[in-house]
Each structure stands twice: as C-alpha cells, then as structure tokens.
Tab-separated table of C-alpha atoms and ligand atoms in Angstrom:
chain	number	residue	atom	x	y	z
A	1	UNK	CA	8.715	9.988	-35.191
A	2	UNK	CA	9.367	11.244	-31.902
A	3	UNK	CA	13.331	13.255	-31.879
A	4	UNK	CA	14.914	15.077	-28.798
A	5	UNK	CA	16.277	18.791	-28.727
A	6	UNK	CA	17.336	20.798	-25.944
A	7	UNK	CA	14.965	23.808	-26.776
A	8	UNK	CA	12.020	24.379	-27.585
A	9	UNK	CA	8.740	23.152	-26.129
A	10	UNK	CA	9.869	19.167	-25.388
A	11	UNK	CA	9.800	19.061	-22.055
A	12	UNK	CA	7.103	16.297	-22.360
A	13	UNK	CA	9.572	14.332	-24.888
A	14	UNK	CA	12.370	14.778	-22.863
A	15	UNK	CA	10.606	13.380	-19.467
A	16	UNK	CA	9.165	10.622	-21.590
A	17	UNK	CA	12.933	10.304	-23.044
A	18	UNK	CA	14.547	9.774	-19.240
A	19	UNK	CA	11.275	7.697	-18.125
A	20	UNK	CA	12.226	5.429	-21.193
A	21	UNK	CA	15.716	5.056	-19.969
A	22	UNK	CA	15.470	4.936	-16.497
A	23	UNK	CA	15.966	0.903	-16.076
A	24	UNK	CA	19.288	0.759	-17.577
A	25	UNK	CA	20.361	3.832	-17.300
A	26	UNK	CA	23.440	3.181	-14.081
A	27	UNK	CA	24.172	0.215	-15.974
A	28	UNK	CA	24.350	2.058	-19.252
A	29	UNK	CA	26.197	5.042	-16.934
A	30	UNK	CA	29.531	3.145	-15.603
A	31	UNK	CA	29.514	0.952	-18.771
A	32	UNK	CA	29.728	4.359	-20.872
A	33	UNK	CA	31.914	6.627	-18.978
A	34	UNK	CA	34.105	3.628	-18.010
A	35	UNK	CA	33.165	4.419	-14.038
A	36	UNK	CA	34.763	7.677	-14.077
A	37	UNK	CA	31.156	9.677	-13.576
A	38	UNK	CA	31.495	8.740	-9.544
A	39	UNK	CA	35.075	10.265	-9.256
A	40	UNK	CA	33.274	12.988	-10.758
A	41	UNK	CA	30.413	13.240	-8.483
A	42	UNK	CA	32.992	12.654	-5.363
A	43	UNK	CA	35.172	15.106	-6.563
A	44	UNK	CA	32.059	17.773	-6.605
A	45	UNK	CA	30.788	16.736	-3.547
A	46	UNK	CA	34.311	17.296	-1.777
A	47	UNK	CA	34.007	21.134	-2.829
A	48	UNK	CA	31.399	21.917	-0.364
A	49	UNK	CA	31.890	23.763	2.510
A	50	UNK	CA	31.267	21.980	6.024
A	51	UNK	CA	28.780	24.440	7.436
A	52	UNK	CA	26.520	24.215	4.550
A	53	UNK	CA	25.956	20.212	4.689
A	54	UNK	CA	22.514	20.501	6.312
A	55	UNK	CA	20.207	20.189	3.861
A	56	UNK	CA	21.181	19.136	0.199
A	57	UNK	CA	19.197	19.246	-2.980
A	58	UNK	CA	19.834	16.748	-5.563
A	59	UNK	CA	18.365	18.399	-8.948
A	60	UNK	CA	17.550	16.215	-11.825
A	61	UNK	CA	18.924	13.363	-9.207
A	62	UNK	CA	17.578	10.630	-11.327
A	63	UNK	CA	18.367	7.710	-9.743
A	64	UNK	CA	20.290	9.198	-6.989
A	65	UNK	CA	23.612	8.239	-7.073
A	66	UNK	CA	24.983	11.440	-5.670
A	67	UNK	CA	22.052	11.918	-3.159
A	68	UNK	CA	23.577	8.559	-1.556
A	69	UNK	CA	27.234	9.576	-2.161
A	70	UNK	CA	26.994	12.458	-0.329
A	71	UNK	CA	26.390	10.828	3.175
A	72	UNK	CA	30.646	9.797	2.606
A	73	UNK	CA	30.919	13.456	2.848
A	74	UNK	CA	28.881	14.549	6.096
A	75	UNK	CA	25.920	15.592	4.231
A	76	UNK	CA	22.973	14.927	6.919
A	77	UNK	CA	19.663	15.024	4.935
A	78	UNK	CA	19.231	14.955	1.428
A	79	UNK	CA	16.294	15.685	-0.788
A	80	UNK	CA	16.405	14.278	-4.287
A	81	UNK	CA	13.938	15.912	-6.868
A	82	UNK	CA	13.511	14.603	-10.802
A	83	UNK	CA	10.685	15.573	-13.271
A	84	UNK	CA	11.050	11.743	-13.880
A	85	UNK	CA	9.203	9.278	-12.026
A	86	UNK	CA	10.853	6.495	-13.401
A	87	UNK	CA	13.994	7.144	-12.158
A	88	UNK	CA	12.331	8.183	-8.779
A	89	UNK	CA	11.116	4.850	-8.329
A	90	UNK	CA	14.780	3.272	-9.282
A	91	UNK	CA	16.010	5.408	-6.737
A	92	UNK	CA	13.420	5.274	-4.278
A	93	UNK	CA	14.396	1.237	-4.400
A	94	UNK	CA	18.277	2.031	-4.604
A	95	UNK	CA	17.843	4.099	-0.918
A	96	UNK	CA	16.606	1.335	1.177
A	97	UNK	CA	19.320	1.724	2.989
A	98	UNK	CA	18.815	5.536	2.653
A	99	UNK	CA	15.916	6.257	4.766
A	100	UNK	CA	16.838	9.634	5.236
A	101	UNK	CA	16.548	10.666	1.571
A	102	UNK	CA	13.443	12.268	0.563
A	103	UNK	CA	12.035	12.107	-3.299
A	104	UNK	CA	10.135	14.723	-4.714
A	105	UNK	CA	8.785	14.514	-8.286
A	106	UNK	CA	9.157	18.407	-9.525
A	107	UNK	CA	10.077	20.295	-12.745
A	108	UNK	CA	13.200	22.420	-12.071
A	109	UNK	CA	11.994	25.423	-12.867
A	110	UNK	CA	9.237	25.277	-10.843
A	111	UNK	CA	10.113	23.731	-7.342
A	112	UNK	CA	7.451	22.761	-4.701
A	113	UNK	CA	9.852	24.507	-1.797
A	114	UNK	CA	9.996	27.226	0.617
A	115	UNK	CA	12.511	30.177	0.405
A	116	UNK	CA	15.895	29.880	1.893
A	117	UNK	CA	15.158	25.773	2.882
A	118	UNK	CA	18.226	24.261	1.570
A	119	UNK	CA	21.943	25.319	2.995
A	120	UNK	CA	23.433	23.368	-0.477
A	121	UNK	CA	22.439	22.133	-3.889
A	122	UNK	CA	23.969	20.190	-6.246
A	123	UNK	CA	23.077	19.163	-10.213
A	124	UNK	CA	24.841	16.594	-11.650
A	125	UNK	CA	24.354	15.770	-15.583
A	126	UNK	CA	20.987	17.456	-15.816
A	127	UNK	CA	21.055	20.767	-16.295
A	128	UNK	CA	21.846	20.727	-20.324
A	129	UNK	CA	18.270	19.203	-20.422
A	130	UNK	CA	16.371	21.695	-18.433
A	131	UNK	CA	14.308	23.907	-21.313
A	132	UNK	CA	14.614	27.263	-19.533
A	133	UNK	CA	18.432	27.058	-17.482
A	134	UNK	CA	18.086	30.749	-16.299
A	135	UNK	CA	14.538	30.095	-14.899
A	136	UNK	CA	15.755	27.193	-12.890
A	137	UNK	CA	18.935	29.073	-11.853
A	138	UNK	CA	16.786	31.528	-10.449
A	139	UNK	CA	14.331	29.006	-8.701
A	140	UNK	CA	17.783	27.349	-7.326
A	141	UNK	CA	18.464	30.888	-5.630
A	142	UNK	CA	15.064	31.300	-4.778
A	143	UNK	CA	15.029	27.867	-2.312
A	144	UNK	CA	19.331	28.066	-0.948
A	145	UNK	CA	19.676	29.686	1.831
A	146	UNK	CA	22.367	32.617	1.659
A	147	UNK	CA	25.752	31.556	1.407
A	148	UNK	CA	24.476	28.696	0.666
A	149	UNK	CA	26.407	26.678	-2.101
A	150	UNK	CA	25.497	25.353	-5.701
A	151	UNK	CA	27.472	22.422	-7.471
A	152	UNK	CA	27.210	21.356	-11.331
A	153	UNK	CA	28.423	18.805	-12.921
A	154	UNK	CA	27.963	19.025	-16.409
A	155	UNK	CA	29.552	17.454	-20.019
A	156	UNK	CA	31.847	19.899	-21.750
A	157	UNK	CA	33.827	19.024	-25.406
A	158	UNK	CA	37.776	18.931	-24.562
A	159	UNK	CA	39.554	21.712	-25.723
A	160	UNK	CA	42.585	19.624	-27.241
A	161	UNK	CA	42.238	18.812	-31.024
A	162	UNK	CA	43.350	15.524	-30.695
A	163	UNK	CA	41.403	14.258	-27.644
A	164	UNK	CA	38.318	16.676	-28.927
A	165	UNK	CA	38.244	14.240	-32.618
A	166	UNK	CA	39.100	10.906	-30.602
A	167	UNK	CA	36.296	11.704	-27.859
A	168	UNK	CA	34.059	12.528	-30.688
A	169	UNK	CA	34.632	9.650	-32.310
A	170	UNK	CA	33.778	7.592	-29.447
A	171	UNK	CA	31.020	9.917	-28.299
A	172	UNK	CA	29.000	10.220	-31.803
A	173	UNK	CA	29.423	6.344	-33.041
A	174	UNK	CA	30.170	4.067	-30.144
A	175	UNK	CA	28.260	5.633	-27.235
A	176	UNK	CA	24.959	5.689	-29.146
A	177	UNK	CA	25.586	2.257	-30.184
A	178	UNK	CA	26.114	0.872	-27.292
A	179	UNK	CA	23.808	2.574	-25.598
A	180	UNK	CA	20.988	2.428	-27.733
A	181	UNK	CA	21.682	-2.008	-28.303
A	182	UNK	CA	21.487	-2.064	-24.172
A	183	UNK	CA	18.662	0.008	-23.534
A	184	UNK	CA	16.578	-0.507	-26.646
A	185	UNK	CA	16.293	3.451	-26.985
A	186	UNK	CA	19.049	4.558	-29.813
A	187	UNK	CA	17.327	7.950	-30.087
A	188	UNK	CA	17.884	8.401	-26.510
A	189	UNK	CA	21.520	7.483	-26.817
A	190	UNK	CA	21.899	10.003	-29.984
A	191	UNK	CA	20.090	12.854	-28.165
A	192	UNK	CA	23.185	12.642	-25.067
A	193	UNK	CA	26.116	13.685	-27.549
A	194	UNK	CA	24.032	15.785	-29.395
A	195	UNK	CA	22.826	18.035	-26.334
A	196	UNK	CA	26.227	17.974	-24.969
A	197	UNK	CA	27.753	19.302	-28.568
A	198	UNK	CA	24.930	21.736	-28.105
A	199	UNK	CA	25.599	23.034	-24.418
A	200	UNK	CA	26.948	26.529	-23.668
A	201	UNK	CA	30.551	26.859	-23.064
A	202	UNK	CA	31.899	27.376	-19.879
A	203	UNK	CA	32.624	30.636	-19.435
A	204	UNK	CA	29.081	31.799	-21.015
A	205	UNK	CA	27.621	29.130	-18.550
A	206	UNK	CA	29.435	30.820	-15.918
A	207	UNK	CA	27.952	34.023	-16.696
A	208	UNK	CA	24.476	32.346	-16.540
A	209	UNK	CA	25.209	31.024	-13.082
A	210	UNK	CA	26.109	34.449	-11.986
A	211	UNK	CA	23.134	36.783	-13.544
A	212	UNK	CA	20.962	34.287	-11.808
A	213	UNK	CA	21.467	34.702	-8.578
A	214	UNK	CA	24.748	33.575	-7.321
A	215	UNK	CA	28.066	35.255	-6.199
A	216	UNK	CA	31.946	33.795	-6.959
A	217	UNK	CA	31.525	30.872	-9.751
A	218	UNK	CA	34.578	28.807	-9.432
A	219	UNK	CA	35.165	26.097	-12.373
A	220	UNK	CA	37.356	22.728	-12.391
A	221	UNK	CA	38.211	21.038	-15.406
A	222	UNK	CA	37.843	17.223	-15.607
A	223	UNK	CA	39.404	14.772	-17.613
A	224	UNK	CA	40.767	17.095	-20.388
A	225	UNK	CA	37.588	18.946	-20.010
A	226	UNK	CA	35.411	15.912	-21.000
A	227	UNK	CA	32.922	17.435	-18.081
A	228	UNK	CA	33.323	20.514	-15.810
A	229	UNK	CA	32.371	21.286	-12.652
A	230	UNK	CA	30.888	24.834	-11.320
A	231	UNK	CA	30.961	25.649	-7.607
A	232	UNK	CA	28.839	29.086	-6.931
A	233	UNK	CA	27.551	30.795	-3.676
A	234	UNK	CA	24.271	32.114	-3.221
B	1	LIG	C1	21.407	12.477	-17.214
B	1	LIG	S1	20.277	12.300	-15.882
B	1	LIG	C2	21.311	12.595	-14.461
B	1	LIG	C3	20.791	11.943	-13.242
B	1	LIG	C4	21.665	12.048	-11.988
B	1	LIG	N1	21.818	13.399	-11.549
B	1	LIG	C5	23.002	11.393	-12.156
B	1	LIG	O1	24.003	11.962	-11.748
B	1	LIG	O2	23.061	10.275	-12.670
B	1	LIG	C6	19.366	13.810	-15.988
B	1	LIG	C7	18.165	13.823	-15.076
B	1	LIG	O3	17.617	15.137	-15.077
B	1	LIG	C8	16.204	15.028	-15.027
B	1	LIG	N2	15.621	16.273	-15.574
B	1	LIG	C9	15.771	16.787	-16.801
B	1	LIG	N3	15.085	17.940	-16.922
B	1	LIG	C10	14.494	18.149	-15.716
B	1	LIG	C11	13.664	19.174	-15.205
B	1	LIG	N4	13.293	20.215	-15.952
B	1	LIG	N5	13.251	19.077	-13.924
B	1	LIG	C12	13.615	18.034	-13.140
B	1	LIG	N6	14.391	17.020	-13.580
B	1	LIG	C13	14.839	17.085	-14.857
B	1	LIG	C14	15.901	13.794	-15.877
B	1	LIG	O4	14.633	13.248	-15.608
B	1	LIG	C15	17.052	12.871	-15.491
B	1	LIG	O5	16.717	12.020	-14.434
C-alpha cells in the first residue's frame, strides 16, 4: 500500500500522487477552500513590484491558475514549471487563451534555466511537497535575477484555539472525505492535512527563505492564518 510523507525519498509517490489528482483537482480546489484560494493568489500577486513583472516563474504551477491570474496584474510572460505532467497537460488546455505561457516539466530543485532569467517567481501551495525546500530555495536564487522578487503561498494552522480545533475538524474529517469521494484518491486527500500539520512554522520558514538566498522576507497572514504568504527579494 502506497502512503504519502513529506520526507524522505517519495518524490516518485508524490508526482504519481498529483498526476493521480490532476483531473479534479480545480474542481476539488474551489469546492474545498470555498473559492477563497484565488483571493489568495490575487492578493500575492498584488505584492509584486512593477519593475519586476517581466518574466514570472510559476513553481509547482500545476494547473496554472496563478500563471493566468497574473496577466490582471501586468505580468507580461509567464513560465509555468510542475514535476507533474498531468497537471501540465490540464493547464496546457486551460491556456488556450494563454498563448504566451510557456510549460516546462522540471523538478524544483533542479531547474532546466539559465542564471539570473527570471525578474519574479512565485509558488503557490507547493512548496510543503518539495523533498529538499532549501535545495530548491537555492535553485530559486540561482535562476531570479537580483532584486528580483519571490512569492509563497503556503497552508499554515491558525494560531487561535478555537478556529485552530474547528479548522481541524473540518480539515482532518470533511476535507479528506470529500475530497477523496470526488476524486476517487482518499489517500491523496489525507496526505493534504497531514503535510500541512507537518509544515514548518512561519517564522522558521522565514529563516529558510533567508539562508537561501534572499534578502527582507516580509509575511501576511490570511484568513486567521489558515495560509500565509512570504514576499522575499533576491
Ligand atoms: C497543491 S498543487 C498547487 C498547484 C498550483 N500552484 C495551484 O496554485 O493550484 C502542488 C503542485 O506542486 C507540484 N510539485 C510538487 N513537488 C514538486 C517538485 N519537486 N517540483 C516541481 N513541482 C512540484 C505538484 O506536481 C503540484 O502540481
């Protein structure tokens, strides 16, 4: 029996996890976070700085929901990348009216790029499944230009006590239910609160972001710190 971690050597299960997914998963997405993961992604992609919209990477874009949001905020070209060709090919079908985005099936923490190519990247919802963060920190540096800008979205647990046991509650019964009934995969659907119980907090995240490469890591709390995003400079 196959079973997801976030360490360890499952980098093959966790690509074969996401293939597995990929056909429900923006259903599965706005059904589950009640549509508040785009007012997420807008609110990240609002952070960046005008001068760096040139060239974006999308890491872990899956189906690339914020590679095509990001053309509402002036980004000009955008190059989504995903270990996962399933959702590659969802997204590559989802951008027909995207010419301009370019798909690149690549592991994060070994990217097919030149130094100093991309003036911005952002990450949304991926990086708690990348095996070796620090690596692909460093790879992120490696490719952004300087002063160029990196963007995470990522899950957090909410501080409060009460919203903390009522998220839980949701996140650790009805979520994998749900889930798992829709898109046949229930393992999948246990392995997303699980990981996100699992992830660093955010100030030891932070640190991460800034032994790796980058300069001034700013953080802003969303929805009682159900998810956080992390704005750092290169
Ligand atoms: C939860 S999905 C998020 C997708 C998208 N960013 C979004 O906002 O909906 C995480 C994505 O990260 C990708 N991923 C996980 N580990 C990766 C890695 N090491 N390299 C590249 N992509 C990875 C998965 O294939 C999956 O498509």
């Amino acid at each position: 029996m196959k079973s997801y971690t976030t360490s360890g050597p499952n980098r093959k299960l966790i690509k074969e996890m996401f293939d597995s997914i990929a056909g429900n998963y923006d259903l599965l997405n706005r059904i589950l976070s009640f549509g508040v993961d785009n007012l997420w992604r807008k609110r990240g992609l609002s952070l960046f700085a005008e001068s760096n919209k040139e060239l974006l990477l999308d890491l872990g874009c899956g189906t690339g929901d914020l590679s095509r949001l990001s053309y509402n905020y002036d980004f000009k070209n955008v190059v989504g990348a995903d270990f996962s060709m399933e959702m590659l090919v969802r997204g590559a079908r989802k951008n027909k009216k995207f010419p301009d985005i370019m798909l690149c099936n690549s592991d994060a923490e070994n990217l097919p790029f030149k130094n100093s190519l991309f003036s911005s990247c952002c990450i949304a919802f991926a990086i708690r499944n990348f095996q070796n963060r620090e690596k692909a920190l460093r790879e992120i540096s490696r490719v952004l230009r300087n002063k160029g800008q990196l963007m995470i979205i990522e899950f957090s647990m909410p501080e409060n006590l009460m919203i903390r046991t009522l998220y839980k509650i949701y996140f650790f019964n009805f979520l994998p239910f749900i889930g798992g009934l829709i898109s046949g995969n229930f393992r999948a659907y246990k392995y997303l609160p699980r990981s996100v119980d699992k992830f660093i907090p955010v100030d030891k995240f932070s640190r991460m972001i800034l032994n790796n490469g980058f300069s001034d890591v700013k953080t802003y709390r969303l929805s009682f710190g159900i998810a956080y995003i992390y704005m750092a400079t290169r």
